[in-house]
XYZ file of N, CA and C in Angstrom:
498
model
N -21.602 -16.946 22.898
C -20.792 -15.752 22.987
C -20.977 -14.953 21.710
N -21.255 -13.653 21.821
C -21.381 -12.780 20.677
C -20.091 -11.998 20.528
N -19.514 -12.078 19.354
C -18.280 -11.361 19.071
C -18.606 -10.234 18.106
N -18.322 -8.981 18.493
C -18.627 -7.882 17.590
C -17.770 -7.954 16.332
N -18.278 -7.381 15.267
C -17.567 -7.366 14.004
C -16.443 -6.342 14.080
N -15.204 -6.809 14.240
C -14.076 -5.893 14.340
C -13.468 -5.597 12.978
N -14.132 -6.054 11.906
C -13.652 -5.704 10.571
C -14.095 -4.295 10.205
N -15.046 -3.727 10.932
C -15.451 -2.352 10.715
C -14.296 -1.451 11.131
N -13.870 -0.542 10.243
C -12.736 0.320 10.579
C -13.005 1.157 11.830
N -11.948 1.370 12.588
C -12.046 2.217 13.782
C -11.731 3.657 13.401
N -12.496 4.575 13.974
C -12.218 5.995 13.758
C -10.877 6.350 14.386
N -10.249 7.374 13.837
C -8.993 7.881 14.389
C -8.980 9.389 14.194
N -8.159 10.046 14.976
C -8.118 11.508 14.936
C -6.730 12.015 14.591
N -6.705 13.175 13.948
C -5.496 13.978 13.849
C -5.651 15.020 14.944
N -4.654 15.104 15.808
C -4.727 16.087 16.886
C -3.636 17.131 16.694
N -3.976 18.349 17.104
C -3.044 19.472 17.023
C -2.900 20.063 18.413
N -1.662 20.270 18.808
C -1.366 20.843 20.120
C -0.866 22.274 19.934
N -1.433 23.176 20.731
C -1.113 24.604 20.611
C -0.627 25.142 21.953
N 0.169 26.217 21.897
C 0.535 26.908 23.129
C -0.521 27.974 23.436
N -0.346 28.715 24.505
C -1.335 29.700 24.954
C -1.538 30.830 23.938
N -0.525 31.111 23.113
C -0.638 32.173 22.112
C -1.218 31.671 20.788
N -1.505 30.367 20.690
C -2.079 29.804 19.476
C -1.054 29.267 18.494
N 0.202 29.217 18.891
C 1.238 28.662 18.021
C 1.081 27.151 17.956
N 1.087 26.618 16.752
C 0.969 25.179 16.558
C 2.278 24.515 16.960
N 2.194 23.644 17.960
C 3.387 22.983 18.481
C 3.626 21.613 17.856
N 2.549 20.831 17.689
C 2.730 19.435 17.275
C 1.453 18.925 16.632
N 1.621 18.061 15.632
C 0.499 17.386 14.973
C 0.755 15.894 15.066
N -0.265 15.141 15.460
C -0.142 13.685 15.542
C -1.464 13.038 15.177
N -1.475 11.705 15.123
C -2.716 10.986 14.875
C -2.767 9.762 15.768
N -3.991 9.377 16.153
C -4.150 8.241 17.066
C -5.611 7.826 17.109
N -5.820 6.562 17.485
C -7.184 6.122 17.763
C -7.711 6.845 19.001
N -6.843 7.030 19.973
C -7.214 7.646 21.242
C -6.260 8.815 21.511
N -6.611 10.027 21.048
C -5.706 11.168 21.209
C -5.369 11.490 22.670
N -6.321 11.284 23.562
C -6.068 11.552 24.975
C -4.944 10.657 25.494
N -5.033 9.391 25.192
C -4.002 8.434 25.630
C -2.663 8.769 24.979
N -2.674 9.069 23.693
C -1.431 9.389 22.995
C -0.787 10.633 23.571
N -1.591 11.622 23.923
C -1.037 12.855 24.489
C -0.422 12.623 25.868
N -0.955 11.664 26.595
C -0.323 11.329 27.884
C 1.116 10.860 27.657
N 1.345 10.163 26.558
C 2.703 9.709 26.239
C 3.620 10.884 25.882
N 3.046 11.965 25.368
C 3.853 13.144 25.014
C 4.327 13.915 26.248
N 3.766 13.647 27.373
C 4.096 14.436 28.571
C 5.556 14.329 28.988
N 6.280 13.384 28.430
C 7.712 13.259 28.724
C 8.564 14.124 27.795
N 7.949 14.698 26.782
C 8.687 15.516 25.821
C 9.063 16.859 26.463
N 10.228 17.379 26.114
C 10.656 18.651 26.717
C 9.733 19.823 26.389
N 9.011 19.751 25.268
C 8.124 20.839 24.868
C 6.726 20.738 25.476
N 6.419 19.641 26.167
C 5.063 19.446 26.682
C 4.564 20.596 27.570
N 5.388 21.174 28.444
C 4.883 22.273 29.284
C 4.347 23.467 28.494
N 4.717 23.588 27.235
C 4.203 24.681 26.399
C 2.752 24.458 25.977
N 2.265 23.211 26.017
C 0.938 22.876 25.490
C -0.164 23.473 26.360
N -1.060 24.232 25.695
C -2.185 24.845 26.398
C -3.527 24.249 25.959
N -3.602 23.767 24.719
C -4.864 23.189 24.250
C -4.613 22.204 23.117
N -5.648 21.383 22.888
C -5.601 20.373 21.835
C -6.878 20.464 21.015
N -6.746 20.296 19.711
C -7.905 20.196 18.819
C -7.833 18.858 18.101
N -8.971 18.173 18.025
C -9.043 16.874 17.362
C -9.873 16.989 16.092
N -9.384 16.353 15.021
C -10.107 16.267 13.758
C -10.280 14.777 13.471
N -11.516 14.289 13.475
C -11.775 12.853 13.369
C -11.916 12.400 11.919
N -11.423 11.186 11.663
C -11.490 10.552 10.352
C -12.130 9.184 10.506
N -12.686 8.668 9.410
C -13.397 7.380 9.450
C -12.463 6.200 9.701
N -11.198 6.314 9.287
C -10.257 5.204 9.449
C -8.896 5.727 9.897
N -8.077 4.829 10.400
C -6.710 5.183 10.817
C -5.890 5.605 9.611
N -6.093 4.932 8.509
C -5.333 5.274 7.301
C -5.628 6.706 6.854
N -6.911 7.083 6.846
C -7.273 8.445 6.445
C -6.709 9.472 7.425
N -6.712 9.129 8.705
C -6.134 10.034 9.710
C -4.633 10.179 9.485
N -3.958 9.078 9.191
C -2.520 9.134 8.971
C -2.189 10.006 7.758
N -2.962 9.850 6.678
C -2.748 10.679 5.488
C -2.995 12.152 5.838
N -4.073 12.416 6.590
C -4.360 13.783 7.026
C -3.247 14.363 7.888
N -2.703 13.529 8.757
C -1.588 13.964 9.613
C -0.375 14.340 8.766
N 0.000 13.486 7.823
C 1.183 13.756 7.000
C 1.008 15.027 6.164
N -0.199 15.221 5.620
C -0.464 16.436 4.845
C -0.374 17.670 5.739
N -0.961 17.584 6.930
C -0.946 18.719 7.854
C 0.480 19.061 8.292
N 1.269 18.041 8.595
C 2.657 18.289 9.005
C 3.420 18.980 7.885
N 3.222 18.525 6.651
C 3.938 19.094 5.516
C 3.546 20.542 5.249
N 2.294 20.903 5.550
C 1.788 22.224 5.183
C 1.765 23.220 6.347
N 1.421 22.749 7.545
C 1.121 23.668 8.639
C 2.328 24.093 9.463
N 3.446 23.402 9.357
C 4.670 23.851 10.021
C 4.625 23.826 11.534
N 4.194 22.729 12.115
C 4.192 22.622 13.581
C 5.627 22.703 14.102
N 5.797 23.391 15.190
C 7.117 23.705 15.749
C 7.944 22.460 16.099
N 7.310 21.415 16.616
C 8.070 20.280 17.134
C 7.941 18.992 16.331
N 7.269 19.018 15.189
C 7.241 17.822 14.333
C 8.533 17.753 13.537
N 9.077 16.559 13.439
C 10.261 16.356 12.603
C 9.894 15.461 11.425
N 9.447 14.227 11.727
C 9.096 13.301 10.661
C 7.891 13.838 9.898
N 8.000 13.861 8.579
C 6.924 14.358 7.736
C 7.101 15.812 7.339
N 7.943 16.540 8.071
C 8.211 17.933 7.717
C 9.036 17.953 6.428
N 8.916 19.009 5.622
C 9.626 19.047 4.336
C 11.142 18.841 4.458
N 11.733 19.225 5.557
C 13.189 19.095 5.724
C 13.613 17.754 6.313
N 12.654 16.895 6.660
C 12.978 15.625 7.322
C 13.672 14.654 6.365
N 14.721 14.034 6.837
C 15.423 12.995 6.095
C 15.312 11.695 6.887
N 14.805 10.632 6.244
C 14.721 9.336 6.914
C 16.136 8.898 7.273
N 16.355 8.490 8.525
C 17.702 8.061 8.907
C 18.135 6.848 8.090
N 19.393 6.818 7.748
C 19.938 5.675 7.011
C 20.537 4.718 8.036
N 19.657 3.912 8.626
C 20.101 2.953 9.635
C 19.798 1.542 9.155
N 20.407 0.581 9.797
C 20.160 -0.820 9.457
C 18.683 -1.160 9.641
N 18.072 -0.660 10.716
C 16.657 -0.949 10.983
C 15.765 -0.396 9.870
N 16.032 0.806 9.407
C 15.228 1.413 8.339
C 15.427 0.639 7.036
N 16.665 0.304 6.714
C 16.929 -0.471 5.499
C 16.218 -1.822 5.551
N 16.244 -2.475 6.714
C 15.600 -3.780 6.874
C 14.084 -3.665 6.702
N 13.487 -2.606 7.297
C 12.044 -2.387 7.173
C 11.653 -2.199 5.703
N 12.424 -1.400 4.986
C 12.143 -1.176 3.564
C 12.281 -2.473 2.776
N 13.288 -3.243 3.113
C 13.528 -4.510 2.428
C 12.383 -5.498 2.660
N 11.836 -5.500 3.864
C 10.781 -6.452 4.216
C 9.374 -5.998 3.832
N 9.207 -4.744 3.445
C 7.871 -4.204 3.166
C 7.092 -5.028 2.137
N 7.671 -5.394 0.991
C 6.891 -6.189 0.028
C 6.491 -7.560 0.586
N 7.386 -8.196 1.319
C 7.070 -9.490 1.911
C 5.962 -9.350 2.944
N 6.044 -8.335 3.786
C 5.015 -8.118 4.803
C 3.651 -7.906 4.144
N 3.597 -7.124 3.062
C 2.329 -6.883 2.371
C 1.775 -8.185 1.814
N 2.639 -8.995 1.203
C 2.196 -10.275 0.646
C 1.650 -11.176 1.751
N 2.325 -11.215 2.884
C 1.874 -12.055 3.995
C 0.557 -11.551 4.578
N 0.367 -10.242 4.635
C -0.913 -9.697 5.100
C -2.040 -10.133 4.175
N -1.806 -10.065 2.879
C -2.829 -10.488 1.919
C -3.125 -11.979 2.076
N -2.098 -12.776 2.301
C -2.310 -14.204 2.521
C -3.090 -14.443 3.812
N -2.835 -13.617 4.829
C -3.556 -13.789 6.105
C -5.045 -13.522 5.922
N -5.399 -12.598 5.038
C -6.815 -12.313 4.775
C -7.468 -13.521 4.113
N -6.730 -14.178 3.205
C -7.253 -15.369 2.549
C -7.424 -16.510 3.558
N -6.474 -16.650 4.478
C -6.567 -17.667 5.537
C -7.801 -17.407 6.389
N -8.018 -16.146 6.730
C -9.182 -15.784 7.545
C -10.482 -16.152 6.843
N -10.597 -15.781 5.564
C -11.819 -16.100 4.804
C -12.037 -17.602 4.720
N -10.973 -18.341 4.434
C -11.091 -19.793 4.288
C -11.506 -20.450 5.601
N -10.928 -20.010 6.709
C -11.274 -20.582 8.018
C -12.708 -20.241 8.390
N -13.135 -19.049 8.085
C -14.512 -18.625 8.372
C -15.499 -19.467 7.560
N -15.208 -19.627 6.279
C -16.083 -20.429 5.419
C -16.130 -21.884 5.869
N -14.982 -22.441 6.232
C -14.936 -23.836 6.693
C -15.738 -24.002 7.980
N -15.658 -23.029 8.872
C -16.410 -23.102 10.125
C -17.915 -23.037 9.852
N -18.320 -22.207 8.912
C -19.738 -22.115 8.572
C -20.231 -23.420 7.962
N -19.437 -24.017 7.076
C -19.793 -25.301 6.468
C -19.927 -26.373 7.543
N -19.095 -26.271 8.584
C -19.119 -27.258 9.681
C -20.275 -27.001 10.652
N -21.059 -25.936 10.416
C -22.232 -25.689 11.249
C -22.077 -24.610 12.300
N -20.970 -23.885 12.283
C -20.779 -22.804 13.255
C -21.729 -21.647 12.947
N -22.093 -20.915 13.991
C -22.882 -19.702 13.786
C -21.994 -18.683 13.087
N -22.587 -17.619 12.569
C -21.774 -16.605 11.885
C -20.770 -15.963 12.838
N -21.169 -15.770 14.107
C -20.256 -15.190 15.096
C -19.098 -16.141 15.390
N -19.403 -17.428 15.531
C -18.358 -18.418 15.780
C -17.423 -18.539 14.579
N -17.991 -18.505 13.389
C -17.182 -18.592 12.180
C -16.255 -17.384 12.054
N -16.784 -16.207 12.357
C -15.966 -14.991 12.312
C -14.819 -15.078 13.313
N -15.100 -15.554 14.507
C -14.066 -15.718 15.530
C -13.010 -16.728 15.066
N -13.444 -17.821 14.484
C -12.524 -18.838 13.959
C -11.604 -18.217 12.910
N -12.179 -17.428 12.019
C -11.390 -16.770 10.977
C -10.364 -15.815 11.558
N -10.779 -15.031 12.539
C -9.852 -14.075 13.170
C -8.708 -14.796 13.866
N -9.032 -15.865 14.565
C -7.983 -16.629 15.247
C -7.009 -17.257 14.252
N -7.523 -17.765 13.152
C -6.657 -18.349 12.122
C -5.733 -17.282 11.534
N -6.275 -16.103 11.302
C -5.463 -15.008 10.773
C -4.358 -14.629 11.750
N -4.712 -14.517 13.029
C -3.721 -14.172 14.058
C -2.620 -15.229 14.121
N -3.005 -16.494 14.112
C -2.010 -17.574 14.180
C -1.100 -17.561 12.953
N -1.678 -17.306 11.780
C -0.875 -17.224 10.561
C 0.161 -16.109 10.691
N -0.282 -14.930 11.094
C 0.640 -13.800 11.230
C 1.701 -14.075 12.294
N 1.298 -14.712 13.373
C 2.256 -15.031 14.440
C 3.335 -15.982 13.916
N 2.939 -16.959 13.114
C 3.889 -17.939 12.582
C 4.927 -17.316 11.655
N 4.615 -16.158 11.057
C 5.589 -15.521 10.167
C 6.740 -14.905 10.948
N 6.486 -14.519 12.197
C 7.511 -13.877 13.009
C 7.749 -12.413 12.670
N 6.947 -11.839 11.770
C 7.166 -10.455 11.326
C 6.137 -9.458 11.861
N 5.194 -9.930 12.655
C 4.084 -9.066 13.066
C 3.829 -9.128 14.577
N 4.872 -9.196 15.376
C 4.701 -9.419 16.814
C 3.781 -8.388 17.468
N 3.999 -7.114 17.207
C 3.174 -6.073 17.838
C 1.731 -6.152 17.348
N 1.544 -6.387 16.059
C 0.202 -6.485 15.501
C -0.539 -7.689 16.064
N 0.146 -8.823 16.178
C -0.475 -10.025 16.736
C -0.914 -9.768 18.170
N -0.047 -9.145 18.945
C -0.373 -8.845 20.349
C -1.608 -7.946 20.430
N -1.659 -6.909 19.607
C -2.793 -5.983 19.618
C -4.071 -6.659 19.142
N -3.990 -7.473 18.108
C -5.180 -8.179 17.611
C -5.727 -9.138 18.668
N -4.829 -9.853 19.354
C -5.278 -10.747 20.422
C -5.947 -9.954 21.543
N -5.338 -8.832 21.918
C -5.906 -8.001 22.991
C -7.300 -7.529 22.612
N -7.473 -7.041 21.380
C -8.784 -6.549 20.932
C -9.806 -7.676 20.896
N -9.379 -8.847 20.445
C -10.288 -9.984 20.366
C -10.742 -10.416 21.763
N -9.807 -10.460 22.689
C -10.160 -10.836 24.070
C -11.050 -9.788 24.716
N -10.762 -8.521 24.461
C -11.587 -7.437 25.011
C -13.008 -7.524 24.462
N -13.122 -7.759 23.157
C -14.442 -7.847 22.532
C -15.226 -9.056 23.010
N -14.508 -10.148 23.282
C -15.177 -11.381 23.703
C -15.652 -11.315 25.143
N -15.164 -10.341 25.863
C -15.689 -10.150 27.201
C -14.832 -10.649 28.269
């Protein structure tokens, strides 16, 4: 079984939605802007959308930074988060996320070390480079799953791994 190298960053886009007169309605970012825009169709402003423009970036992180800069500067009609007047809600969920951020970062860094160690051990045991890479990815996923803090990420990583494996 050949497993593609999923450590290569995936491209992502910043998309801009405009009405028929060219007024900027919304700015967002996504790996798949078409799919993301389908989710916007439930928004009350969606019927105003006449066209979309995509600006592609090499990584999701670069797209996200581009999105935040564009929202802050371009004044899209329906963006709230990231706009200069936006205030992060003071909720228990937001406070908890902020509180857990340093721990989550530390655990992510540890998961990378687990992945490298499992990959190296598999290679020493005679696995092919593809098998070793798969072993490392699975070890990383299991580590993150055991923390209980990355449920959505674990689910997505498993889905991508299964899709890539065929």
